[in-house]
Tab-separated table of C-alpha atoms in Angstrom:
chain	number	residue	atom	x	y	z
A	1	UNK	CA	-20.259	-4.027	4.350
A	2	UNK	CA	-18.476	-1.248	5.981
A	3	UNK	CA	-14.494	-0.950	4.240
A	4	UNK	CA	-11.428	0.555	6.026
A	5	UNK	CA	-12.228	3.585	7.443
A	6	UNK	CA	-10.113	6.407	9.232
A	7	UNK	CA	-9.834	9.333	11.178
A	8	UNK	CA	-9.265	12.248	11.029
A	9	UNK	CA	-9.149	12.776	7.531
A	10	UNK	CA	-6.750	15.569	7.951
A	11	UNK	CA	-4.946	17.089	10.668
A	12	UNK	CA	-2.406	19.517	11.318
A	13	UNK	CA	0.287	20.160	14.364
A	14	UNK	CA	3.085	21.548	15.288
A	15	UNK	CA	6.183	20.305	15.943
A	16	UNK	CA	6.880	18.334	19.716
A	17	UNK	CA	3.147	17.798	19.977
A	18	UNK	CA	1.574	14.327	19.937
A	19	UNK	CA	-0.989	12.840	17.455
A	20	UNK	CA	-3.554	9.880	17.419
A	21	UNK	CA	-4.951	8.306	14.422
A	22	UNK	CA	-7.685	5.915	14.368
A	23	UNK	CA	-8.350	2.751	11.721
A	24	UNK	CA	-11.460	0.602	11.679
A	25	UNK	CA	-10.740	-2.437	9.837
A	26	UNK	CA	-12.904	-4.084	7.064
A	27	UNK	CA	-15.550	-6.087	8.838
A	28	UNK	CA	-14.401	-9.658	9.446
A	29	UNK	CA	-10.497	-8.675	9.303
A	30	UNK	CA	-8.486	-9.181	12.082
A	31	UNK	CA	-5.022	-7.737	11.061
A	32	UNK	CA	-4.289	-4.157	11.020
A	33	UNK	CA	-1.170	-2.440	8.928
A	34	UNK	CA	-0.267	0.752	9.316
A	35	UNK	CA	1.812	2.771	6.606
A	36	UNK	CA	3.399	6.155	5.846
A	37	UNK	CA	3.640	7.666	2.610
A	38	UNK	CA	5.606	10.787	2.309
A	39	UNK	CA	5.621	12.588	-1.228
A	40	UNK	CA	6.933	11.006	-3.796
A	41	UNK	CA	6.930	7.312	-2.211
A	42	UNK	CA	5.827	4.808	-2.072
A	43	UNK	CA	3.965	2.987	1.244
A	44	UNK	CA	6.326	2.759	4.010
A	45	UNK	CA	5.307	-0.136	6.152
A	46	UNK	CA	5.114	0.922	10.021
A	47	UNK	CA	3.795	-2.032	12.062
A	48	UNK	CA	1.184	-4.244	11.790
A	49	UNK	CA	-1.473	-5.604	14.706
A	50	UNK	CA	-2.674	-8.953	15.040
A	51	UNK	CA	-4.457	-10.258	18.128
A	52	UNK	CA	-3.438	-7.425	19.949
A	53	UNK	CA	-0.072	-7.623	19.477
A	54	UNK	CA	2.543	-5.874	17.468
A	55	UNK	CA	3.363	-8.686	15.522
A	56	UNK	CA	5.672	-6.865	13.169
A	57	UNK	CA	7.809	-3.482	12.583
A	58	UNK	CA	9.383	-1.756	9.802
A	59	UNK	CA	11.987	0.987	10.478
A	60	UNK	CA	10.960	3.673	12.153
A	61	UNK	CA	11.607	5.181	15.884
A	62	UNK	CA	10.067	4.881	18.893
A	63	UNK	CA	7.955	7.733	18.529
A	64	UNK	CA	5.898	5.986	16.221
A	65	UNK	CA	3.385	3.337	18.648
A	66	UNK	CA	0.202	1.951	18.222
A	67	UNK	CA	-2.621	-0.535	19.518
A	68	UNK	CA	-5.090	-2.810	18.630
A	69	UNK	CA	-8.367	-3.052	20.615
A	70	UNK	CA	-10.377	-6.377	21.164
A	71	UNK	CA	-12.620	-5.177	18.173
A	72	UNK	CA	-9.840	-5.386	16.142
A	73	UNK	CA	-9.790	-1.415	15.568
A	74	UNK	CA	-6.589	0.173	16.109
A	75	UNK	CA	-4.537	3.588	16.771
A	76	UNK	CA	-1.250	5.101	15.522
A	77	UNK	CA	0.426	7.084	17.986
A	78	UNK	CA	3.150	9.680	17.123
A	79	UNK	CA	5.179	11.628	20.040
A	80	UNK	CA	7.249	14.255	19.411
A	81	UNK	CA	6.099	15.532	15.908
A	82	UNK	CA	9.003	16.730	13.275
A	83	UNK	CA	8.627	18.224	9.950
A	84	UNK	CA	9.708	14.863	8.581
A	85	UNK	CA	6.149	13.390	9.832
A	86	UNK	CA	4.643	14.935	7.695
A	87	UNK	CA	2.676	12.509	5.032
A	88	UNK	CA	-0.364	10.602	4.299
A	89	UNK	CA	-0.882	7.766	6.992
A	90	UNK	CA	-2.646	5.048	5.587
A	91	UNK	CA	-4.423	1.991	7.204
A	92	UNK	CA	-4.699	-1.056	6.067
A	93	UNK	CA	-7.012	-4.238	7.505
A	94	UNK	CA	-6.684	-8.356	6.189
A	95	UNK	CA	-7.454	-11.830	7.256
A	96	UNK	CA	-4.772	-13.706	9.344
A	97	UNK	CA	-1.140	-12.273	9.495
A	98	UNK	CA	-0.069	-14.221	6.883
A	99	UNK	CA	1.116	-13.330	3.895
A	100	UNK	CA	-0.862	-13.388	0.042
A	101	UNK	CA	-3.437	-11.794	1.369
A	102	UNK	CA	-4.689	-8.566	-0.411
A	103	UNK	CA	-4.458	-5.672	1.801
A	104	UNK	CA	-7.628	-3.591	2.170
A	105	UNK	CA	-6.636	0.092	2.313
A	106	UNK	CA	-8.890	3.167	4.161
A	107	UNK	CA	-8.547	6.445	2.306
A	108	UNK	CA	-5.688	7.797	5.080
A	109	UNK	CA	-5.353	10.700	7.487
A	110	UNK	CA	-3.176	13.459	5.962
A	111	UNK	CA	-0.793	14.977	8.430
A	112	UNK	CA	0.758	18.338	8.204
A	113	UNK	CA	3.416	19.337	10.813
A	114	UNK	CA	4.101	23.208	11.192
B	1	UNK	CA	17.647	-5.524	-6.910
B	2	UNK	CA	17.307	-4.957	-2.926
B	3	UNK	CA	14.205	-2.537	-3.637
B	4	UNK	CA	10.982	-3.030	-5.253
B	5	UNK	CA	11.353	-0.286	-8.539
B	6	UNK	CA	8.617	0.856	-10.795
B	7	UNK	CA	8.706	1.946	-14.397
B	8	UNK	CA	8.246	4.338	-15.683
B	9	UNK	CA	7.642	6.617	-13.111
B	10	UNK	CA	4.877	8.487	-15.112
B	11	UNK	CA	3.130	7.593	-18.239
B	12	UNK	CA	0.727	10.221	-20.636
B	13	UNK	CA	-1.574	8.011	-23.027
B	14	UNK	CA	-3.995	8.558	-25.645
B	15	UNK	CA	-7.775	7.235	-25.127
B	16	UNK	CA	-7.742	3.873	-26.728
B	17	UNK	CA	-3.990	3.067	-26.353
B	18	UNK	CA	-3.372	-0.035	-24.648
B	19	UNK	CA	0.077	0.297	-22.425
B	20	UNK	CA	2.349	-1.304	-20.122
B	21	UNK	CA	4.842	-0.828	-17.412
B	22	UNK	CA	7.109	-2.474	-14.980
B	23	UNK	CA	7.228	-3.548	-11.214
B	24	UNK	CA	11.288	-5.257	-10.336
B	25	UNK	CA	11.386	-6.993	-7.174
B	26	UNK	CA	13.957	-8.949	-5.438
B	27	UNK	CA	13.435	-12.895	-6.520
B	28	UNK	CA	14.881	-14.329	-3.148
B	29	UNK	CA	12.579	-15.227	-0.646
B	30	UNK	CA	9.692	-14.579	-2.937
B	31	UNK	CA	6.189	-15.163	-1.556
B	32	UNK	CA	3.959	-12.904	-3.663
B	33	UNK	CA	3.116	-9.719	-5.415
B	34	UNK	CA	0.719	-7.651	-5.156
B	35	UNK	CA	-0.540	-5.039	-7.666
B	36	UNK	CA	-2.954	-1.914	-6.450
B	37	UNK	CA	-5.101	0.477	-8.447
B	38	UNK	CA	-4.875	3.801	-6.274
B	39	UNK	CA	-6.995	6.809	-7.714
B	40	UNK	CA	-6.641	10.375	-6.604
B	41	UNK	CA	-8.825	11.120	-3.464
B	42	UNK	CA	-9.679	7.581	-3.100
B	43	UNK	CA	-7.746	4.231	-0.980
B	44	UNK	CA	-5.452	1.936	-2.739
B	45	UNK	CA	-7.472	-1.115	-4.467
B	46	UNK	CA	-6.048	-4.276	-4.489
B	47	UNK	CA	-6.274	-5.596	-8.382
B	48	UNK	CA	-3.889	-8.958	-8.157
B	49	UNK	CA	-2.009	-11.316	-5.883
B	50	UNK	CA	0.346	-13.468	-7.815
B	51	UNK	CA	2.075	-15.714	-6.786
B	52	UNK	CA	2.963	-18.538	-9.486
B	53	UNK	CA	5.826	-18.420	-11.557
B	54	UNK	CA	4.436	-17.863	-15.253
B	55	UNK	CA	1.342	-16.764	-13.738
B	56	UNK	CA	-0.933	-14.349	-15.590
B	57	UNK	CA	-4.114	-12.705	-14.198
B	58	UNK	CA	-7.006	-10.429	-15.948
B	59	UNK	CA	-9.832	-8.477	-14.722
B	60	UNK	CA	-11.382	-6.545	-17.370
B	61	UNK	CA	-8.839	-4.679	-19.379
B	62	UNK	CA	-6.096	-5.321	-16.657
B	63	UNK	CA	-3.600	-8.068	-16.564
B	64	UNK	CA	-0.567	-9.051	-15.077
B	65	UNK	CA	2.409	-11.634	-15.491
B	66	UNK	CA	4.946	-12.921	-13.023
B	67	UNK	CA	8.262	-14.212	-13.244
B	68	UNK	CA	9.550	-14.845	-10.544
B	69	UNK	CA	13.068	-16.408	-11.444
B	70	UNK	CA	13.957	-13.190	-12.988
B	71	UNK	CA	12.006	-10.740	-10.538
B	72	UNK	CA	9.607	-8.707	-12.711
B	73	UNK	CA	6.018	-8.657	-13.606
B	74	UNK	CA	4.225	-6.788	-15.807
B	75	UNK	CA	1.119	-4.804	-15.965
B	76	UNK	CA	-0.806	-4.587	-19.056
B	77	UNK	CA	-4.038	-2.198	-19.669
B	78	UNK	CA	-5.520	-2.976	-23.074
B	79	UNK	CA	-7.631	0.464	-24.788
B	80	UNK	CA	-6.949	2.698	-21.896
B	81	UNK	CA	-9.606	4.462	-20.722
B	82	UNK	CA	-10.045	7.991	-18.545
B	83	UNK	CA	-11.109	5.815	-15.710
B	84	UNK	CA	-7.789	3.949	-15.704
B	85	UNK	CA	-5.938	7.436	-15.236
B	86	UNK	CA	-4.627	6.433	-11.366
B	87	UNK	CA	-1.373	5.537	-9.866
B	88	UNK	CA	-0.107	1.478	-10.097
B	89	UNK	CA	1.334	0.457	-7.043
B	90	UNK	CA	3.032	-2.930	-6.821
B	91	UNK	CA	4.182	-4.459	-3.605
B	92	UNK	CA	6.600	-7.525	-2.902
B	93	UNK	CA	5.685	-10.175	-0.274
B	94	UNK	CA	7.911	-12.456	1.320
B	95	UNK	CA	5.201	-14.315	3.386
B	96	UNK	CA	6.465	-12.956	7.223
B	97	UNK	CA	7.863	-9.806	6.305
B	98	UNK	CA	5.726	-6.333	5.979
B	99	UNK	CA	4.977	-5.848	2.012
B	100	UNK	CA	7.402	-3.836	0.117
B	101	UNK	CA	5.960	-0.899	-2.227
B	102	UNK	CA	7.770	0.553	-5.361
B	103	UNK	CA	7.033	4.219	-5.776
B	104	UNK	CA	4.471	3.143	-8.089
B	105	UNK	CA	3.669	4.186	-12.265
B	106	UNK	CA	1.330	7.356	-12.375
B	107	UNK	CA	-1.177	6.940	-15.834
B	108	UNK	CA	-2.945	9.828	-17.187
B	109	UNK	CA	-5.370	8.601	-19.939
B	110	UNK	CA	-5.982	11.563	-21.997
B	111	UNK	CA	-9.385	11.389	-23.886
């Protein structure tokens, strides 16, 4: 039973350049979470995908955009890189967009901007 | 509180020590809380979802209370172990909104 997985595992840019991360949710979840941690913090929600559809957003520009495919797998995108992107980008995959559910996290793409 | 805090923010034990620390969270529009087990080089596990006022919750050495009226639970590990040596993350749920995370409680089990 194949968990969260993620790629790359690390990658590194530069700044103004663009950047795709990819998430493969637990099999059987529907509901993809994305999250950015930056040193010394804790898990910054992003957005989360359900059915397709952004279904919710935390605080964070533009620049950050994603999508979720009809097998549930999903992508982060990030346009215009700054040093401030820098962190560990994790994914997470659950059941239904509801809440109580456990979140099942993939081991997270870290991302250096130069 | 507005934020989810964790305390303290790092924590040295002896091998055999059991130990404790702290997740706050805000106690309006409670849903749940989550606790997660996250070891270097490896994802965050998810040990507990509580969501029951007085609730408690074990696996293995690990438990957990909840009180929700007051907005704190509590994380208990009884005869720590090197294996436990990871960082605690708790998260607060409010059903429709994303999950919250505190900054989380770094243990180092020394042996």
């Amino acid at each position: 039973d194949a968990g969260v997985t993620q790629s790359p595992t690390h990658l590194i840019k530069t700044r103004g350049q663009q950047v795709t991360l990819r998430c493969s949710p637990k099999s059987g979840h529907d509901t993809v979470s994305w999250y950015q941690q930056a040193l010394g913090q804790g898990p910054q929600f992003i957005f989360q995908y359900y059915e397709e559809e952004e279904r919710q957003r935390g605080n964070f520009p533009d620049r950050f955009s994603g999508h979720q495919f009809p097998n549930y797998s999903s992508e982060l995108n990030v346009n215009a890189l700054l040093l401030g992107d820098s962190a560990l980008y994790l994914c997470a995959s659950s059941l239904g967009a509801e809440g109580n559910q456990p979140q099942h996290f993939g081991d997270g793409t870290r991302l250096s901007i130069l | 509180i507005l934020n989810v805090e964790q305390s303290p923010q790092s924590l040295h034990v002896q091998e055999g020590d059991s130990t404790n620390f702290t997740c706050s969270f805000p106690s309006s529009n409670f849903y749940a809380l989550h606790w997660y087990r996250w070891e270097t080089a490896k994802s965050p596990e998810a040990l507990f979802v509580m969501t029951l006022n007085g609730d408690e919750k074990k696996k293995g050495r690990i438990s957990a209370t909840l009180n929700t009226k007051e907005g704190y639970s509590y994380l208990y590990i009884k005869g720590s172990q090197p294996e436990d040596s990871a960082t605690y993350l708790c998260a607060s749920d409010s059903g429709n909104t994303p999950l919250v995370f505190g900054k989380g409680t770094r243990l180092s089990v020394i042996a």
